[in-house]
CSV table of C-alpha atoms in Angstrom, one decimal:
chain,number,residue,atom,x,y,z
U,5,MET,CA,118.7,151.9,92.5
U,6,ARG,CA,122.1,150.6,93.6
U,7,PHE,CA,121.0,150.7,97.3
U,8,ARG,CA,117.8,148.8,96.5
U,9,LEU,CA,119.8,146.1,94.7
U,10,GLN,CA,122.2,145.8,97.7
U,11,LEU,CA,119.2,145.6,100.0
U,12,ILE,CA,117.6,142.8,98.0
U,13,SER,CA,120.9,141.0,97.8
U,14,ALA,CA,121.4,141.3,101.6
U,15,ALA,CA,117.8,140.1,102.2
U,16,MET,CA,118.4,137.1,99.9
U,17,THR,CA,121.6,136.3,101.7
U,18,VAL,CA,119.7,136.3,105.0
U,19,ILE,CA,116.9,134.2,103.6
U,20,ALA,CA,119.4,131.8,102.1
U,21,ALA,CA,121.2,131.5,105.4
U,22,PHE,CA,118.0,130.4,107.1
U,23,ALA,CA,116.7,128.3,104.2
U,24,ALA,CA,119.9,126.4,103.6
U,25,PRO,CA,119.8,124.1,106.7
U,26,ALA,CA,116.1,123.3,106.0
U,27,ALA,CA,116.9,122.3,102.5
U,28,VAL,CA,119.7,120.1,103.6
U,29,ALA,CA,117.5,118.5,106.2
U,30,ASP,CA,114.9,117.8,103.5
U,31,LYS,CA,117.4,116.0,101.2
U,32,THR,CA,119.0,114.0,103.9
U,33,SER,CA,115.7,112.9,105.4
U,34,GLU,CA,114.5,112.0,101.9
U,35,ALA,CA,117.5,109.9,101.3
U,36,TYR,CA,117.1,108.3,104.7
U,37,VAL,CA,113.5,107.3,104.0
U,38,GLU,CA,114.2,106.0,100.5
U,39,THR,CA,117.2,103.9,101.6
U,40,GLN,CA,115.7,102.4,104.7
U,41,ALA,CA,112.2,101.8,103.4
U,42,ASN,CA,113.7,100.0,100.4
U,43,ALA,CA,115.9,98.0,102.7
U,44,VAL,CA,112.8,96.8,104.5
U,45,LEU,CA,111.1,95.9,101.3
U,46,LYS,CA,114.1,93.9,100.3
U,47,VAL,CA,113.8,91.9,103.5
U,48,LEU,CA,110.2,91.1,102.6
U,49,ASN,CA,111.2,90.1,99.1
U,50,ASN,CA,113.9,87.8,100.3
U,51,GLN,CA,112.5,84.4,99.5
U,52,THR,CA,115.6,82.6,101.0
U,53,LEU,CA,114.6,83.7,104.6
U,54,SER,CA,112.3,81.7,106.8
U,55,ASP,CA,109.3,83.4,108.2
U,56,ALA,CA,111.0,83.6,111.6
U,57,ASP,CA,114.1,85.1,110.1
U,58,ARG,CA,112.1,87.6,108.1
U,59,ARG,CA,110.2,88.6,111.1
U,60,GLU,CA,113.4,89.0,113.2
U,61,ARG,CA,115.0,91.2,110.5
U,62,PHE,CA,111.9,93.2,110.1
U,63,SER,CA,111.7,93.8,113.8
U,64,THR,CA,115.4,94.9,113.8
U,65,TYR,CA,114.6,97.4,111.1
U,66,MET,CA,111.5,98.7,112.8
U,67,HIS,CA,113.6,99.4,116.0
U,68,LYS,CA,116.2,101.1,113.9
U,69,PHE,CA,113.7,103.4,112.2
U,70,ALA,CA,111.5,104.2,115.1
U,71,TYR,CA,111.7,104.5,118.9
U,72,VAL,CA,108.9,102.1,119.5
U,73,PRO,CA,108.4,102.8,123.3
U,74,ASP,CA,107.5,106.5,122.4
U,75,ILE,CA,105.0,105.3,119.8
U,76,ALA,CA,103.5,102.8,122.2
U,77,ARG,CA,103.1,105.6,124.9
U,78,ARG,CA,101.6,108.0,122.3
U,79,VAL,CA,99.1,105.4,121.0
U,80,LEU,CA,98.0,104.6,124.6
U,81,GLY,CA,97.4,108.3,125.3
U,82,PRO,CA,97.0,109.8,128.8
U,83,ARG,CA,96.5,106.4,130.4
U,84,ALA,CA,100.1,105.5,129.7
U,85,ARG,CA,101.1,107.9,132.6
U,86,THR,CA,98.9,106.0,135.1
U,87,LEU,CA,100.6,102.6,134.5
U,88,SER,CA,103.3,101.1,136.7
U,89,GLN,CA,106.5,100.1,134.9
U,90,ALA,CA,105.5,96.5,135.0
U,91,GLU,CA,102.1,97.2,133.5
U,92,PHE,CA,103.7,99.3,130.8
U,93,ASP,CA,106.2,96.6,130.0
U,94,THR,CA,103.4,94.1,129.6
U,95,TYR,CA,101.5,96.4,127.3
U,96,TYR,CA,104.6,97.4,125.4
U,97,LYS,CA,105.5,93.7,124.7
U,98,ALA,CA,102.0,93.1,123.3
U,99,PHE,CA,102.0,96.4,121.3
U,100,GLU,CA,105.4,95.7,119.8
U,101,GLN,CA,104.4,92.2,118.5
U,102,TYR,CA,101.1,93.6,117.2
U,103,ALA,CA,102.8,96.5,115.4
U,104,ILE,CA,105.2,94.1,113.7
U,105,ALA,CA,102.4,91.8,112.7
U,106,VAL,CA,100.3,94.7,111.3
U,107,TYR,CA,103.2,96.3,109.4
U,108,GLU,CA,104.3,92.9,108.0
U,109,THR,CA,100.8,92.2,106.7
U,110,GLN,CA,100.3,95.7,105.4
U,111,LEU,CA,103.7,95.8,103.7
U,112,ASP,CA,103.1,92.5,102.1
U,113,GLN,CA,101.0,94.2,99.4
U,114,PHE,CA,104.2,96.1,98.3
U,115,ARG,CA,106.4,93.0,97.8
U,116,GLY,CA,108.5,93.3,94.7
U,117,GLN,CA,108.1,97.1,94.6
U,118,GLU,CA,110.4,100.0,95.3
U,119,ILE,CA,109.6,103.2,97.2
U,120,LYS,CA,110.3,106.4,95.3
U,121,VAL,CA,110.6,109.6,97.3
U,122,THR,CA,108.8,112.4,95.5
U,123,GLY,CA,109.4,115.4,97.9
U,124,SER,CA,109.5,116.7,101.4
U,125,ARG,CA,108.9,119.7,103.6
U,126,ASP,CA,110.4,120.7,106.8
U,127,ASP,CA,108.0,121.5,109.6
U,128,ASP,CA,110.9,122.7,111.7
U,129,PRO,CA,114.7,122.1,111.6
U,130,ARG,CA,114.3,118.7,113.3
U,131,ARG,CA,111.1,117.5,111.7
U,132,SER,CA,110.3,116.7,108.0
U,133,LYS,CA,107.4,115.2,106.2
U,134,VAL,CA,108.7,113.0,103.4
U,135,THR,CA,106.4,112.0,100.6
U,136,SER,CA,106.9,108.9,98.6
U,137,LEU,CA,105.1,106.7,96.1
U,138,ILE,CA,104.9,102.9,95.9
U,139,LYS,CA,102.9,100.7,93.6
U,140,SER,CA,100.4,98.4,95.3
U,141,ALA,CA,100.4,94.8,94.0
U,142,ARG,CA,96.8,94.7,95.3
U,143,SER,CA,95.3,97.6,93.5
U,144,GLY,CA,97.8,98.0,90.7
U,145,GLY,CA,97.9,101.8,91.4
U,146,ASP,CA,100.4,104.0,93.1
U,147,ILE,CA,99.9,104.8,96.8
U,148,GLU,CA,101.2,107.9,98.4
U,149,VAL,CA,103.0,107.2,101.7
U,150,VAL,CA,104.0,110.1,103.9
U,151,TRP,CA,106.7,109.7,106.6
U,152,ASP,CA,106.8,111.9,109.7
U,153,VAL,CA,110.6,112.0,110.3
U,154,LEU,CA,112.5,113.4,113.3
U,155,LYS,CA,116.2,114.3,113.2
U,156,SER,CA,118.5,113.7,116.1
U,157,LYS,CA,120.1,116.5,118.1
U,158,ASP,CA,123.5,115.9,116.5
U,159,GLY,CA,121.9,115.6,113.0
U,160,THR,CA,123.4,112.2,112.3
U,161,THR,CA,120.4,109.9,112.7
U,162,TYR,CA,116.6,109.9,112.2
U,163,ARG,CA,113.5,108.4,113.6
U,164,VAL,CA,110.2,107.8,111.9
U,165,ARG,CA,107.4,109.1,114.1
U,166,ASP,CA,104.4,108.0,112.1
U,167,VAL,CA,103.5,106.8,108.6
U,168,GLY,CA,100.6,108.2,106.7
U,169,LEU,CA,98.7,106.7,103.8
U,170,ASN,CA,96.9,109.0,101.3
U,171,LEU,CA,93.6,107.3,100.8
U,172,ASP,CA,91.4,109.2,98.3
U,173,GLY,CA,92.9,112.6,99.3
U,174,SER,CA,92.9,112.1,103.1
U,175,ILE,CA,96.1,111.2,104.9
U,176,PHE,CA,95.6,108.5,107.5
U,177,TRP,CA,98.4,108.5,110.1
U,178,LEU,CA,98.7,104.9,111.3
U,179,ALA,CA,99.8,105.6,114.8
U,180,GLN,CA,97.2,108.3,115.2
U,181,GLU,CA,94.4,106.1,114.0
U,182,GLN,CA,95.6,103.3,116.3
U,183,SER,CA,95.6,105.8,119.2
U,184,VAL,CA,91.9,106.8,118.5
U,185,GLN,CA,91.0,103.1,118.4
U,186,PHE,CA,92.8,102.3,121.6
U,187,GLN,CA,91.1,105.2,123.4
U,188,SER,CA,87.8,104.1,122.2
U,189,PHE,CA,88.4,100.5,123.3
U,190,LEU,CA,89.5,101.7,126.8
U,191,ASP,CA,86.5,104.1,127.1
U,192,ARG,CA,84.2,101.1,126.5
U,193,ASN,CA,86.1,98.9,128.9
U,194,GLN,CA,86.3,101.1,132.0
U,195,GLY,CA,89.9,102.0,131.1
U,196,ASP,CA,91.1,98.5,131.7
U,197,VAL,CA,94.5,98.2,130.0
U,198,GLY,CA,94.6,94.5,130.9
U,199,LYS,CA,91.6,93.9,128.6
U,200,LEU,CA,93.3,96.0,125.9
U,201,VAL,CA,96.5,93.9,126.2
U,202,LYS,CA,94.4,90.7,125.9
U,203,GLN,CA,92.7,92.1,122.8
U,204,ILE,CA,96.0,93.1,121.2
U,205,ASN,CA,97.4,89.7,121.8
U,206,GLN,CA,94.3,88.1,120.3
U,207,MET,CA,94.6,90.3,117.2
U,208,THR,CA,98.3,89.5,116.8
U,209,ALA,CA,97.6,85.7,117.1
U,210,ASP,CA,94.8,86.1,114.5
U,211,LEU,CA,97.0,88.1,112.1
U,212,ARG,CA,99.8,85.5,112.3
U,213,ALA,CA,97.3,82.6,111.9
U,214,ARG,CA,95.6,84.1,108.9
U,215,PRO,CA,96.3,82.1,105.7
U,216,ALA,CA,96.3,84.3,102.6
U,217,GLY,CA,92.8,84.5,100.9
U,218,SER,CA,90.9,82.5,103.6
U,219,PRO,CA,87.6,83.7,105.0
U,220,SER,CA,88.4,86.1,107.8
U,221,THR,CA,87.7,85.3,111.4
U,222,ILE,CA,89.6,88.3,112.7
U,223,GLY,CA,87.8,90.9,114.7
U,224,LYS,CA,85.2,88.5,116.2
U,225,ALA,CA,86.6,89.2,119.6
U,226,SER,CA,85.9,92.9,119.5
U,227,PRO,CA,83.3,93.9,122.1
N,26,MET,CA,66.3,104.0,97.6
N,27,SER,CA,64.4,100.8,96.6
N,28,SER,CA,60.9,100.3,98.1
N,29,LYS,CA,62.3,97.1,99.8
N,30,ALA,CA,65.0,99.0,101.7
N,31,LEU,CA,62.7,101.8,102.9
N,32,PRO,CA,61.0,99.9,105.7
N,33,ALA,CA,64.3,98.8,107.1
N,34,VAL,CA,65.5,102.4,107.1
N,35,ILE,CA,62.4,103.6,108.8
N,36,VAL,CA,62.8,101.0,111.5
N,37,ALA,CA,66.4,102.0,111.9
N,38,LEU,CA,65.5,105.7,112.2
N,39,VAL,CA,62.9,104.9,114.9
N,40,CYS,CA,65.5,102.9,116.8
N,41,LEU,CA,67.9,105.7,116.4
N,42,ALA,CA,65.5,108.2,118.0
N,43,GLY,CA,65.1,105.8,120.9
N,44,CYS,CA,68.9,105.4,121.3
N,45,ALA,CA,69.5,109.1,121.2
N,46,SER,CA,67.7,109.8,124.4
N,47,THR,CA,69.4,107.1,126.5
N,48,THR,CA,73.0,107.0,125.3
N,49,PRO,CA,75.8,109.4,126.6
N,50,ALA,CA,76.9,111.2,123.5
N,51,ASN,CA,80.3,111.1,122.0
N,52,PRO,CA,80.5,114.4,120.2
N,53,GLU,CA,82.1,112.8,117.1
N,54,ASP,CA,79.5,110.0,117.1
N,55,PRO,CA,76.3,110.8,119.0
N,56,TYR,CA,74.5,107.6,117.9
N,57,GLU,CA,77.5,105.3,118.7
N,58,THR,CA,75.5,102.7,120.6
N,59,PHE,CA,73.0,102.3,117.8
N,60,ASN,CA,75.7,102.4,115.2
N,61,ARG,CA,77.8,99.7,116.9
N,62,ARG,CA,74.7,97.5,117.0
N,63,MET,CA,74.1,98.0,113.3
N,64,PHE,CA,77.8,97.6,112.5
N,65,GLY,CA,77.7,94.2,114.4
N,66,PHE,CA,74.6,93.2,112.5
N,67,ASN,CA,76.0,94.1,109.1
N,68,ASP,CA,79.3,92.3,110.0
N,69,SER,CA,77.5,89.1,111.0
N,70,LEU,CA,75.4,89.2,107.8
N,71,ASP,CA,78.6,89.8,105.8
N,72,ARG,CA,80.5,86.9,107.4
N,73,ALA,CA,77.5,84.6,107.0
N,74,VAL,CA,76.4,85.5,103.5
N,75,LEU,CA,78.2,88.2,101.5
N,76,GLU,CA,81.8,87.3,102.2
N,77,PRO,CA,81.6,83.6,101.5
N,78,VAL,CA,79.7,84.3,98.3
N,79,ALA,CA,82.2,86.9,97.2
N,80,ARG,CA,85.1,84.5,97.9
N,81,GLY,CA,83.3,81.8,95.9
N,82,TYR,CA,82.7,84.3,93.1
N,83,ARG,CA,86.4,85.0,93.0
N,84,ALA,CA,87.3,81.3,93.1
N,85,VAL,CA,85.1,80.4,90.1
N,86,THR,CA,85.8,83.4,87.9
N,87,VAL,CA,88.8,84.8,86.2
N,88,GLU,CA,89.7,88.5,86.4
N,89,PRO,CA,88.5,89.5,83.0
N,90,VAL,CA,85.0,88.1,83.8
N,91,ARG,CA,85.0,90.0,87.1
N,92,ASP,CA,86.1,93.2,85.3
N,93,GLY,CA,83.3,92.7,82.8
N,94,VAL,CA,80.7,92.4,85.6
N,95,SER,CA,82.1,95.5,87.4
N,96,ASN,CA,82.2,97.5,84.2
N,97,PHE,CA,78.6,96.5,83.3
N,98,VAL,CA,77.3,97.6,86.7
N,99,GLY,CA,79.4,100.8,86.7
N,100,ASN,CA,78.2,101.7,83.3
N,101,LEU,CA,74.6,101.7,84.5
N,102,GLY,CA,75.5,104.3,87.1
N,103,GLU,CA,76.8,106.8,84.5
N,104,PRO,CA,73.5,108.6,84.1
N,105,VAL,CA,73.4,109.4,87.8
N,106,THR,CA,77.0,110.4,87.7
N,107,PHE,CA,76.2,112.7,84.8
N,108,ALA,CA,73.3,114.4,86.7
N,109,ASN,CA,75.4,114.9,89.8
N,110,LYS,CA,78.4,116.3,87.9
N,111,LEU,CA,76.1,118.7,86.2
N,112,LEU,CA,74.5,119.8,89.5
N,113,GLN,CA,78.0,120.3,90.9
N,114,GLY,CA,78.8,122.5,88.0
N,115,LYS,CA,81.5,120.1,86.8
N,116,LEU,CA,80.8,120.3,83.1
N,117,ILE,CA,83.9,118.4,82.0
N,118,GLY,CA,83.0,115.6,84.3
N,119,ALA,CA,79.4,115.6,83.1
N,120,THR,CA,80.6,115.5,79.5
N,121,GLY,CA,82.9,112.6,80.4
N,122,ALA,CA,80.1,110.6,81.9
N,123,VAL,CA,78.0,111.0,78.8
N,124,GLY,CA,81.0,110.1,76.6
N,125,ARG,CA,81.7,107.0,78.8
N,126,PHE,CA,78.1,105.9,78.7
N,127,ALA,CA,77.8,106.3,74.9
N,128,LEU,CA,81.1,104.6,74.2
N,129,ASN,CA,80.9,101.7,76.7
N,130,SER,CA,77.2,100.9,75.9
N,131,THR,CA,77.9,100.6,72.2
N,132,VAL,CA,81.6,99.8,71.4
N,133,GLY,CA,82.0,98.3,74.9
N,134,ILE,CA,79.0,96.0,74.3
N,135,VAL,CA,76.5,97.1,76.9
N,136,GLY,CA,79.2,98.3,79.2
N,137,ILE,CA,81.1,95.0,79.6
N,138,PHE,CA,84.3,96.5,78.2
N,139,ASP,CA,85.6,99.9,79.5
N,140,VAL,CA,86.6,101.3,76.1
N,141,ALA,CA,86.3,104.8,77.4
N,142,SER,CA,89.0,104.4,80.1
N,143,ALA,CA,91.3,102.9,77.4
N,144,LEU,CA,90.7,106.1,75.4
N,145,GLY,CA,91.6,108.2,78.4
N,146,ILE,CA,88.1,109.1,79.6
N,147,GLU,CA,88.4,108.1,83.2
N,148,GLU,CA,85.5,107.1,85.5
N,149,GLY,CA,84.5,109.9,87.8
N,150,GLU,CA,82.5,109.3,91.0
N,151,ALA,CA,79.6,111.5,91.9
N,152,ASP,CA,76.5,111.0,94.0
N,153,PHE,CA,73.9,113.3,95.4
N,154,GLY,CA,75.2,113.2,98.9
N,155,GLN,CA,78.4,114.6,97.5
N,156,THR,CA,76.4,117.2,95.5
N,157,LEU,CA,74.7,118.3,98.7
N,158,GLY,CA,78.1,118.6,100.4
N,159,ILE,CA,79.4,120.8,97.6
N,160,TRP,CA,76.3,122.9,97.9
N,161,GLY,CA,77.2,123.5,101.5
N,162,PHE,CA,75.1,121.1,103.4
N,163,ASP,CA,76.8,119.5,106.5
N,164,PRO,CA,76.8,115.7,106.7
N,165,GLY,CA,75.2,115.6,110.1
N,166,PRO,CA,76.0,112.7,112.5
N,167,TYR,CA,77.6,109.5,111.4
N,168,LEU,CA,75.1,106.7,110.9
N,169,VAL,CA,75.4,102.9,110.3
N,170,LEU,CA,72.3,101.5,108.7
N,171,PRO,CA,71.3,97.9,108.4
N,172,PHE,CA,72.3,96.5,105.0
N,173,LEU,CA,73.4,99.9,103.8
N,174,GLY,CA,76.4,100.4,106.1
N,175,SER,CA,78.1,103.8,106.8
N,176,SER,CA,76.1,106.9,106.0
N,177,SER,CA,74.9,110.3,107.4
N,178,PRO,CA,71.6,112.1,107.1
N,179,ARG,CA,73.0,114.0,104.1
N,180,ASP,CA,74.3,110.9,102.4
N,181,LEU,CA,71.2,108.9,103.2
N,182,THR,CA,69.1,111.7,101.5
N,183,GLY,CA,71.5,111.6,98.6
N,184,PHE,CA,71.2,107.9,98.4
N,185,GLY,CA,67.4,108.3,98.1
N,186,ILE,CA,67.6,111.0,95.5
N,187,ASP,CA,70.1,109.0,93.4
N,188,ARG,CA,67.7,106.1,93.2
N,189,ALA,CA,64.8,108.5,92.4
N,190,ILE,CA,66.6,110.1,89.5
N,191,ASP,CA,68.1,106.9,88.1
N,192,PRO,CA,66.5,106.3,84.7
N,193,PHE,CA,67.1,102.5,84.9
N,194,ASN,CA,64.5,102.3,87.8
N,195,TYR,CA,61.8,103.6,85.4
N,196,LEU,CA,62.6,102.3,81.9
N,197,GLU,CA,60.3,99.7,80.7
N,198,PHE,CA,61.4,97.2,78.1
N,199,GLU,CA,61.5,93.4,77.7
N,200,GLY,CA,63.6,92.0,80.4
N,201,ASP,CA,63.7,95.2,82.5
N,202,ASP,CA,63.2,93.4,85.7
N,203,THR,CA,66.0,90.9,84.9
N,204,LEU,CA,68.3,93.8,84.3
N,205,ARG,CA,67.4,95.4,87.6
N,206,VAL,CA,68.0,92.1,89.5
N,207,ALA,CA,71.2,91.5,87.6
N,208,ARG,CA,72.4,95.0,88.5
N,209,ILE,CA,71.7,94.5,92.2
N,210,VAL,CA,73.2,91.0,92.4
N,211,GLY,CA,76.1,91.9,90.2
N,212,GLY,CA,76.8,95.1,92.0
N,213,ALA,CA,76.7,93.4,95.5
N,214,LEU,CA,79.0,90.6,94.3
N,215,SER,CA,81.4,92.7,92.4
N,216,GLY,CA,81.5,95.4,95.1
N,217,ARG,CA,82.2,92.9,97.9
N,218,GLU,CA,84.7,90.9,95.9
N,219,SER,CA,86.7,94.1,95.2
N,220,VAL,CA,87.1,94.9,98.9
N,221,LEU,CA,87.8,91.5,100.3
N,222,GLU,CA,91.4,92.4,101.3
N,223,THR,CA,90.3,95.9,102.6
N,224,VAL,CA,87.7,94.4,104.9
N,225,ASP,CA,90.2,91.8,106.1
N,226,ASP,CA,92.6,94.7,106.9
N,227,LEU,CA,89.8,96.5,108.7
N,228,ARG,CA,89.1,93.4,110.8
N,229,THR,CA,92.8,93.4,112.0
N,230,GLN,CA,92.2,96.7,113.7
N,231,ILE,CA,91.7,96.8,117.5
N,232,ASP,CA,88.4,98.6,117.0
N,233,PRO,CA,87.1,98.0,113.4
N,234,TYR,CA,84.0,100.2,114.0
N,235,THR,CA,86.1,103.3,114.9
N,236,ALA,CA,88.4,102.6,112.0
N,237,ALA,CA,85.5,102.4,109.6
N,238,ARG,CA,83.8,105.5,111.0
N,239,ARG,CA,86.9,107.6,110.7
N,240,PHE,CA,87.6,106.4,107.2
N,241,TYR,CA,84.1,107.1,106.1
N,242,VAL,CA,83.9,110.6,107.6
N,243,ARG,CA,87.3,111.8,106.4
N,244,ASN,CA,86.8,110.2,103.0
N,245,ARG,CA,83.4,111.9,102.4
N,246,ALA,CA,84.8,115.2,103.6
N,247,SER,CA,87.6,115.0,101.0
N,248,MET,CA,85.1,114.0,98.3
N,249,VAL,CA,83.2,117.3,98.8
N,250,GLY,CA,86.4,119.3,98.8
N,251,LYS,CA,86.4,120.0,102.5
N,252,PRO,CA,89.1,117.7,104.0
N,253,LEU,CA,89.1,117.6,107.8
N,254,PRO,CA,92.0,119.4,109.4
N,255,PRO,CA,94.9,117.3,110.7
N,256,SER,CA,94.7,116.4,114.4
N,257,PRO,CA,97.0,118.3,116.9
N,258,ASP,CA,99.3,115.3,117.0
N,259,THR,CA,100.5,116.0,113.5
N,260,GLN,CA,101.3,119.6,114.4
N,261,LYS,CA,103.4,119.4,117.6
N,262,VAL,CA,106.0,117.0,118.9
N,263,PRO,CA,106.5,116.8,122.7
N,264,GLU,CA,110.1,117.7,123.8
N,265,SER,CA,110.5,114.1,125.2
N,266,GLU,CA,110.3,112.7,121.7
N,267,LEU,CA,113.0,115.0,120.5
N,268,ASP,CA,115.5,114.0,123.1
N,269,PHE,CA,117.7,111.7,121.1
């Protein structure tokens, strides 16, 4: 009996030794998401900022949270490897502006709200999925937002890899959905990244020009 | 399905058969060429008619009025919800639909006020396409139909069955035709008004058709309790992304 207790105790110690770093990663990544996401929302809520200042601060935050070139490459898929540096730079510039415009528009529905982290799980020691809730001013209900977070080698900083929205029980990962759409666009346009860049720039311009509540003209350019 | 919608669906299915033999198939979307044409047609129709009317409706009404219209139309759908909940073996949901219909039709004045929700009996969605899914029928290929929008053979069948079992399509009383017209017009107006921002968001996507297809397919899979598995991208991170 005494031996069995010792064995269980030893097993628990071993499990705890492995479990502890994961739990710590969970809590720190949770805190990271809650702090940084609410900082972004504060920027959106700051009525003293001009549109240009708000966009600049938002852009700064986006680059702090995420390594945008990686996301841009991932979204473009295998074709990213075939581009010259100059071509990639042109695409990246368009992608970055589009991403800022999209997130600005999407996050606008959460103005005046705060994100509350509800839990997380570690996929591995350097990757966590952090789950949070935020009230949408548009629907009045809570929306579940999931953050795919990577931890740096030295464990001091994080990067958001993708953001997922739970829509009626299905998680829609924004970068992933964008990637599928980019592939589809390229497939229908003989893989012409130049056309994709043109389309991205058009969508960014439309997004920026869209007055709230006006009849939409966006998407007309889609082939 | 109403008798007026049937010819359009038949024409669409005939076109679909034609497209199937000439278009290279995308395994996730074998009727993509046809679907994109129909998506474009529906989008043009929406921009020309439905969207402006829905924006006008929002402009000239206050929210409680719009809620009343939405509640009224929703209440007329409770008998079909009840039947489907029953067929899905969800007895609590079926009882809820009966309770909602009885309360909202009486205390809620022909369904204008959603008294049932205020009492904690929440609205539950159920249709025969979903019922077929729960019974194990696969949805089949994604379809976009003129006027009806996103669907699948399973959901199109369900759409027809739902209309066939809807008692409000058969009841005869004074003003029954007016009620049916009010339901169609009110449903279209109220439904489109409620998704104005969602459709705006959809149109900010690089490929709105693909976004709509993926949302529909995943959403319906979740509704029948068989959510699609996450893509490989959510499972593995390349080493290059971890180098920081």
